[in-house]
Short mmCIF file of C-alpha atoms in Angstrom, two decimals:
data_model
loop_
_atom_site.label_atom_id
_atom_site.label_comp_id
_atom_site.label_asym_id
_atom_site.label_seq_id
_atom_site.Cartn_x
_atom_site.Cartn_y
_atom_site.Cartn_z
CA UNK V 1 0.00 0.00 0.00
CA UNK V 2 1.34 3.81 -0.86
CA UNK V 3 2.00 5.71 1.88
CA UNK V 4 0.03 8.64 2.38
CA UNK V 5 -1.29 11.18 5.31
CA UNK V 6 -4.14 12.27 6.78
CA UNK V 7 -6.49 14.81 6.99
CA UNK V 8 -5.02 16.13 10.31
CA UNK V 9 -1.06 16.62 8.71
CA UNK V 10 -2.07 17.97 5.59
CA UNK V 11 -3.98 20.22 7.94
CA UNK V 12 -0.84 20.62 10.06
CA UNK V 13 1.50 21.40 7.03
CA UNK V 14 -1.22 24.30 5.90
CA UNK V 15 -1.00 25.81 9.17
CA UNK V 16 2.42 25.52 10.37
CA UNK V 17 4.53 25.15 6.90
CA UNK V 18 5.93 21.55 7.69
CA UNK V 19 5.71 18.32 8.28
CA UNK V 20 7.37 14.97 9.85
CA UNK V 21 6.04 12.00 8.32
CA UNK V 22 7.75 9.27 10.98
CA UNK V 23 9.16 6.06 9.64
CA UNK V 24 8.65 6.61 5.68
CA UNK V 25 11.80 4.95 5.08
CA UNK V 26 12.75 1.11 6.30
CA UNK V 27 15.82 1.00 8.34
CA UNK V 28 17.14 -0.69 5.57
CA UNK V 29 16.39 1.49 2.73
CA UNK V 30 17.98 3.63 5.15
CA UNK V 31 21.27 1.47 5.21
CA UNK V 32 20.99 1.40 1.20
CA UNK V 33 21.18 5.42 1.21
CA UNK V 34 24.24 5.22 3.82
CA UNK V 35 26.36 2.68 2.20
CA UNK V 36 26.19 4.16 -0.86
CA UNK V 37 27.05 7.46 -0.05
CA UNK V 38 29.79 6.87 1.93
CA UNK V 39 30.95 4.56 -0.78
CA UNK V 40 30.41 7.52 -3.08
CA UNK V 41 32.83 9.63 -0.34
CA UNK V 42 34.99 6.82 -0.29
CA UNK V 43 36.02 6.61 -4.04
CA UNK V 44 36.23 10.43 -4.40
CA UNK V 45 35.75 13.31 -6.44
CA UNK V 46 33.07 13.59 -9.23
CA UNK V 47 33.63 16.35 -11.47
CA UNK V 48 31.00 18.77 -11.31
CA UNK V 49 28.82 17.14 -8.67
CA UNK V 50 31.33 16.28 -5.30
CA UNK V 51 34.58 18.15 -4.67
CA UNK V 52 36.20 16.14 -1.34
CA UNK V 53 39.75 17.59 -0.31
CA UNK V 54 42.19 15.95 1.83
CA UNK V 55 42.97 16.03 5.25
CA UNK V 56 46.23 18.73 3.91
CA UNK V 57 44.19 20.46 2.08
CA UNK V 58 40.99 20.86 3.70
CA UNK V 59 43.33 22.93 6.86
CA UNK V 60 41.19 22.22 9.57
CA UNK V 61 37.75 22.59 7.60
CA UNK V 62 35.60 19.13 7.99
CA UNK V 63 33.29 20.01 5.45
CA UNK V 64 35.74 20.49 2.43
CA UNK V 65 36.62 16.45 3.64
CA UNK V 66 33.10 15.94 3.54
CA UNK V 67 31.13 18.36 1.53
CA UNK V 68 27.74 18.04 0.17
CA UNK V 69 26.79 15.70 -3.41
CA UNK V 70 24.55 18.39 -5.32
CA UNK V 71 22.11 16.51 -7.88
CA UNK V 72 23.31 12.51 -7.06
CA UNK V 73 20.46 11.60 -8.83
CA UNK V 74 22.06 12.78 -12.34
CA UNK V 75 25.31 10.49 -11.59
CA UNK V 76 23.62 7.48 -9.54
CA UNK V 77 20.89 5.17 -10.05
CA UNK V 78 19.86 4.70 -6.63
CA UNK V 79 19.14 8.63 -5.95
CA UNK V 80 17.36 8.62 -8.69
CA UNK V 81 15.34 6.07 -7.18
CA UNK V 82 14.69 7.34 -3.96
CA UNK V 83 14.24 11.07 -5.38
CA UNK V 84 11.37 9.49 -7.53
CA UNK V 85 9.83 7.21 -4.43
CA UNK V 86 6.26 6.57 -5.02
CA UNK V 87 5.62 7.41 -1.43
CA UNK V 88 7.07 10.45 -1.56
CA UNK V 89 5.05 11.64 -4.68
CA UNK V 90 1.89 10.56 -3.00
CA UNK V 91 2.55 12.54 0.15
CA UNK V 92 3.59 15.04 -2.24
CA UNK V 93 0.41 15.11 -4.45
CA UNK V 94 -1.48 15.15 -1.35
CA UNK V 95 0.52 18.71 0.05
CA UNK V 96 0.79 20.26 -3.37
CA UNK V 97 -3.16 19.63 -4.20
CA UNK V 98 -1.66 18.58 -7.98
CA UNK V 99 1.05 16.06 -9.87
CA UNK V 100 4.42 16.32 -8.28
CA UNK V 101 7.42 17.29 -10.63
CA UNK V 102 10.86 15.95 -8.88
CA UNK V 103 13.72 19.22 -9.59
CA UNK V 104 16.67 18.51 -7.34
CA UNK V 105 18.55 15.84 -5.14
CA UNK V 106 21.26 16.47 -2.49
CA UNK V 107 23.47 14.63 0.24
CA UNK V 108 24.88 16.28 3.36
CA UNK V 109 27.31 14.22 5.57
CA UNK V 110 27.91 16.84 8.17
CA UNK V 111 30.43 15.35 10.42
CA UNK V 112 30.71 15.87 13.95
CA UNK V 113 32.70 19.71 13.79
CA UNK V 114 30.83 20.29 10.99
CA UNK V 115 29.79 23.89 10.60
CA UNK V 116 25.77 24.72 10.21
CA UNK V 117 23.76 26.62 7.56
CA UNK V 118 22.33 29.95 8.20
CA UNK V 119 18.53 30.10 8.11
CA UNK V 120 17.07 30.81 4.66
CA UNK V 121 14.55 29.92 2.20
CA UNK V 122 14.78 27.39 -0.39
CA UNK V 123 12.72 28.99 -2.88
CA UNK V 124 14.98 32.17 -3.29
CA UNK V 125 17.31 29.56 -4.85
CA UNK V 126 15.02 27.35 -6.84
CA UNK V 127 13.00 30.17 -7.93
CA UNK V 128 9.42 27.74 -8.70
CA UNK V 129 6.89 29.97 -10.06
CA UNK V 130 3.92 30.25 -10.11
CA UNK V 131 3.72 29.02 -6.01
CA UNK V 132 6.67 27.21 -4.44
CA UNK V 133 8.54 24.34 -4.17
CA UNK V 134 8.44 21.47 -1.13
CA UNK V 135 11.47 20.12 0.39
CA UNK V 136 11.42 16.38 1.58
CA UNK V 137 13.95 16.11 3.93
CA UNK V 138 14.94 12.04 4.84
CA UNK V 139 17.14 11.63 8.12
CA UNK V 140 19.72 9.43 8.12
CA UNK V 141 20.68 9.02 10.78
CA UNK V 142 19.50 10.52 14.08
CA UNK V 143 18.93 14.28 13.89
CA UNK V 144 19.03 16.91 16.67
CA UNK V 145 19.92 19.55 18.57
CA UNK V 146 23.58 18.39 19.87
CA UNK V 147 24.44 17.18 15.94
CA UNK V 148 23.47 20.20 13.84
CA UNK V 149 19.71 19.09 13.30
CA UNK V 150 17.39 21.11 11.59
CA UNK V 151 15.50 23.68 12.79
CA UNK V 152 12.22 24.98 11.50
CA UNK V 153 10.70 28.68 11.76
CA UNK V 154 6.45 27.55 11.89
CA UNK V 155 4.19 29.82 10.23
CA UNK V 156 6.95 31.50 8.04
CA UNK V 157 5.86 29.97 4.63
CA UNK V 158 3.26 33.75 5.06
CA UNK V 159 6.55 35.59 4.52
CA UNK V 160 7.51 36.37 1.26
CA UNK V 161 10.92 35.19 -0.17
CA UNK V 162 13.57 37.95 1.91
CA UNK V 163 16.41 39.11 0.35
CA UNK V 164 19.50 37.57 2.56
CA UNK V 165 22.16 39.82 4.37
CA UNK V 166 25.32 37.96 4.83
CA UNK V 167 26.03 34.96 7.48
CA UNK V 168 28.64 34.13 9.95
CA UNK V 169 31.52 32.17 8.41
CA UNK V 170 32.34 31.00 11.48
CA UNK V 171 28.66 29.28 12.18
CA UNK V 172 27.52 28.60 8.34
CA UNK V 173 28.98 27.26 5.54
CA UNK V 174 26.76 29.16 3.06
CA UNK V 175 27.07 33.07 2.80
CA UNK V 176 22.93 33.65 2.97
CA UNK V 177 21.30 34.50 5.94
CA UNK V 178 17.40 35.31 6.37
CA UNK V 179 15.70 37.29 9.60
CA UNK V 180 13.13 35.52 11.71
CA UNK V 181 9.58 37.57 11.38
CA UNK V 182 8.64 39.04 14.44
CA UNK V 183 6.60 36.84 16.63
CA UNK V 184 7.90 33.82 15.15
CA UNK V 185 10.98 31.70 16.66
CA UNK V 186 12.93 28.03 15.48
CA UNK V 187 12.15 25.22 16.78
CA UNK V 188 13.99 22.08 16.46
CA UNK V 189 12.78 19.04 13.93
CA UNK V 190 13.95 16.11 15.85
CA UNK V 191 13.89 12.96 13.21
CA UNK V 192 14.94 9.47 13.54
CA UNK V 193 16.49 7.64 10.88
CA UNK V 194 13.60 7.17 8.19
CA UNK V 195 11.66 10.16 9.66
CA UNK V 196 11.23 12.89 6.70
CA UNK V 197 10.38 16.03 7.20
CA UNK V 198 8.51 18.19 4.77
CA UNK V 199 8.39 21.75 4.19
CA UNK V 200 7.26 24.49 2.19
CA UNK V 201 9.89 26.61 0.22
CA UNK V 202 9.52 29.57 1.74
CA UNK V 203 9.38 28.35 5.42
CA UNK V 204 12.73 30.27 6.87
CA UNK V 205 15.20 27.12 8.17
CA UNK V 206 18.64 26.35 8.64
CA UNK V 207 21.04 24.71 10.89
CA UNK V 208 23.97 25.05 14.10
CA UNK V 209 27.33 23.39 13.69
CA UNK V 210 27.56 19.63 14.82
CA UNK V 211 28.87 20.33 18.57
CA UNK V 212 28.77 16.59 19.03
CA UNK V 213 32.17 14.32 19.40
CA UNK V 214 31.60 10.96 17.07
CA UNK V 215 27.80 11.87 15.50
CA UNK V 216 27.10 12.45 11.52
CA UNK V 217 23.92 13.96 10.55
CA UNK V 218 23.67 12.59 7.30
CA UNK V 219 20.45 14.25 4.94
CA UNK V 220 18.98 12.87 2.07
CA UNK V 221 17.00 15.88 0.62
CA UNK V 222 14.72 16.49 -2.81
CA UNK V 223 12.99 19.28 -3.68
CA UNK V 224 9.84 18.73 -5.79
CA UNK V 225 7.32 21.37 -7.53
CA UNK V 226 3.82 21.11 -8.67
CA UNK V 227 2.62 20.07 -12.21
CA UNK V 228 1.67 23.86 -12.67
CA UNK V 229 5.37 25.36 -12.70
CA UNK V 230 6.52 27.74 -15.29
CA UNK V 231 8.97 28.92 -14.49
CA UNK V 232 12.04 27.90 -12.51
CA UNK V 233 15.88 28.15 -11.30
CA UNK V 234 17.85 26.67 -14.68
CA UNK V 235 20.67 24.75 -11.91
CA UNK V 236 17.15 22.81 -11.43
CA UNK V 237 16.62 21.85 -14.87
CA UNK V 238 15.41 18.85 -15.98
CA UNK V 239 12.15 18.53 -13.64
CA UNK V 240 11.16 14.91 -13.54
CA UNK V 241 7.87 12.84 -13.31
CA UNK V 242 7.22 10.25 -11.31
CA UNK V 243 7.94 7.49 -13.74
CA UNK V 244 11.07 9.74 -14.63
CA UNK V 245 9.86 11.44 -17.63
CA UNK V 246 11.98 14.64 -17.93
CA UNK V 247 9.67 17.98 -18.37
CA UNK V 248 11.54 20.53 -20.48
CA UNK V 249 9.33 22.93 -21.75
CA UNK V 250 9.54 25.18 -18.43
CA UNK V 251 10.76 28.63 -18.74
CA UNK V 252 14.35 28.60 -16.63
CA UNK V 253 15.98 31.38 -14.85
CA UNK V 254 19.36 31.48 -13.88
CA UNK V 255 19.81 30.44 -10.14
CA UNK V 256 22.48 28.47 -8.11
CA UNK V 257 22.58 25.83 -5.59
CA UNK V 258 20.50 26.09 -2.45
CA UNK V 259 22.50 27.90 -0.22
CA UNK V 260 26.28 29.58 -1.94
CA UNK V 261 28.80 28.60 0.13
CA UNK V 262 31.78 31.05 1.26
CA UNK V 263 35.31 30.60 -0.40
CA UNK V 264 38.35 30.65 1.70
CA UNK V 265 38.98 33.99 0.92
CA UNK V 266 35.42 35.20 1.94
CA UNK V 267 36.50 33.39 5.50
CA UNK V 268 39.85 35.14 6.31
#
C-alpha cells in the first residue's frame, strides 16, 4: 500500500509550513542510502557534482573532507530512485493539491565539527513559479539539537521570499542569511532515521554546527514542484515525473545551488 497522510497533517503542514512524516523509510532502505554514499565519499571526487579535499588540504575545515553531493540523482541510479519514491510523490500530491514534478537531489554528511547553515529559504534559490517548491527532507541518521539538526521557523511559509544579508563564516557554511519575522521563533525538527520532514519553500530554516564528538547527521534531501510550474531556477533543470519522464518545456531562470557557500577567501 502507498504511503500517504491524513487529513489532520495535511492540515498541520497548511498551518504551520511543515511536516514529519515518521518512519517513511525502512531502516534498511535507510542502510541502502548510507552505504552508498559513503561509498560515493569513499572513491572520491566527481567532477562537477562532489569536490572532497584531503585532510592537507581541507586545513582544519571538515566540510571540504566531507562536503555536500549536489544533484546525485544525475550520476547514480539509486538517488534517482529514492528522489522518484512513489511514497514520496503521493505525500507530495497530497501537500501540493496537484502532480508532483521531482527538480533537485542532495546529500549532506555533516560530520561531527561540521559547521551549520544559516537560516534561509529554499525557494529564493530554486526560484518555482507560479507558487513554491516542497522540500522532503529524509534523516539518516538521528537528527538533533547536539548534531546540527534542523531547525524549522512555523508559520513562516506567510513571509515572502527575503532578500538575505550575509552569514557568519564562522557558524555557516553558506554566505545567505534570512531574519526571523517578528513573533515567530525556530524550533527544532527532531527525526529518527527514516523520519522525513517536509516543508514548504519559503518556510525560513537552517542549521547550528555539529557540537557533538563521534555523530554524523547525514540528509537525504529532494525538492519537488507542482505540475503547474513555469517557471524555474535553470541549476534545477530537468524537472522529472514520477515514472522519470523529464519535463523541459519550463521557462528557466538562472539560479544556483540552495545555499552559496563562502570561499576561503570570503572566511579570512
Amino acid at each position: 500500500m502507498v504511503e500517504n497522510i491524513t487529513e489532520a497533517q495535511k492540515e498541520q503542514f497548511d498551518s504551520d509550513g511543515y511536516l514529519i512524516v515518521k518512519g517513511l523509510f525502512s531502516s534498511e532502505e535507510i542502510e541502502q542510502l548510507k552505504n552508498r554514499f559513503m561509498q560515493i565519499h569513499s572513491e572520491g571526487p566527481i567532477p562537477g557534482y562532489f569536490s572532497p579535499l584531503s585532510e592537507e588540504d581541507a586545513k582544519g575545515d571538515i566540510l571540504k573532507m566531507y562536503p555536500r553531493i549536489m544533484h546525485p540523482h544525475k550520476i547514480d541510479s539509486l538517488s534517482m530512485k529514492y528522489l522518484l519514491d512513489l511514497r514520496l510523490f503521493s505525500i507530495l500530491t497530497k501537500l501540493l493539491e496537484e502532480e508532483p514534478l521531482a527538480a533537485q537531489s542532495m546529500f549532506y554528511y555533516k560530520p561531527p565539527g561540521a559547521k551549520g547553515q544559516a537560516l534561509h529559504q529554499d525557494n529564493f534559490y530554486l526560484k518555482m513559479e507560479p507558487g513554491t517548491c516542497i522540500a522532503a527532507w529524509t534523516a539518516i541518521d538521528p537528527s538533533n539539537e547536539e548534531n546540527g539538526g534542523l531547525y524549522v521557523v512555523p508559520n513562516s511559509q506567510h513571509a515572502e521570499i527575503q532578500c538575505p544579508h550575509r552569514a557568519d563564516p564562522e557558524k555557516s557554511f553558506t554566505r545567505e542569511e534570512v531574519d526571523i519575522p517578528d513573533g515567530l521563533k525556530p524550533i527544532p525538527a527532531i527525526l529518527e532515521p527514516g523520519d522525513v520532514l517536509f516543508f514548504n519553500g519559503n518556510v525560513i530554516h537552517g542549521s547550528y554546527p555539529n557540537t557533538s564528538k563521534d555523530k554524523f547527521r547525514r540528509s537525504f534531501i529532494c525538492h519537488y514542484a507542482g505540475i503547474s510550474t513555469t517557471k524555474a531556477g535553470n541549476f534545477y533543470k530537468p524537472l522529472y515525473k514520477q515514472d522519470g519522464t523529464p519535463v523541459t518545456d519550463i521557462e528557466t531562470t538562472e539560479s544556483n545551488p540552495c545555499g552559496t557557500e563562502f570561499t576561503q577567501a570570503e572566511i579570512h
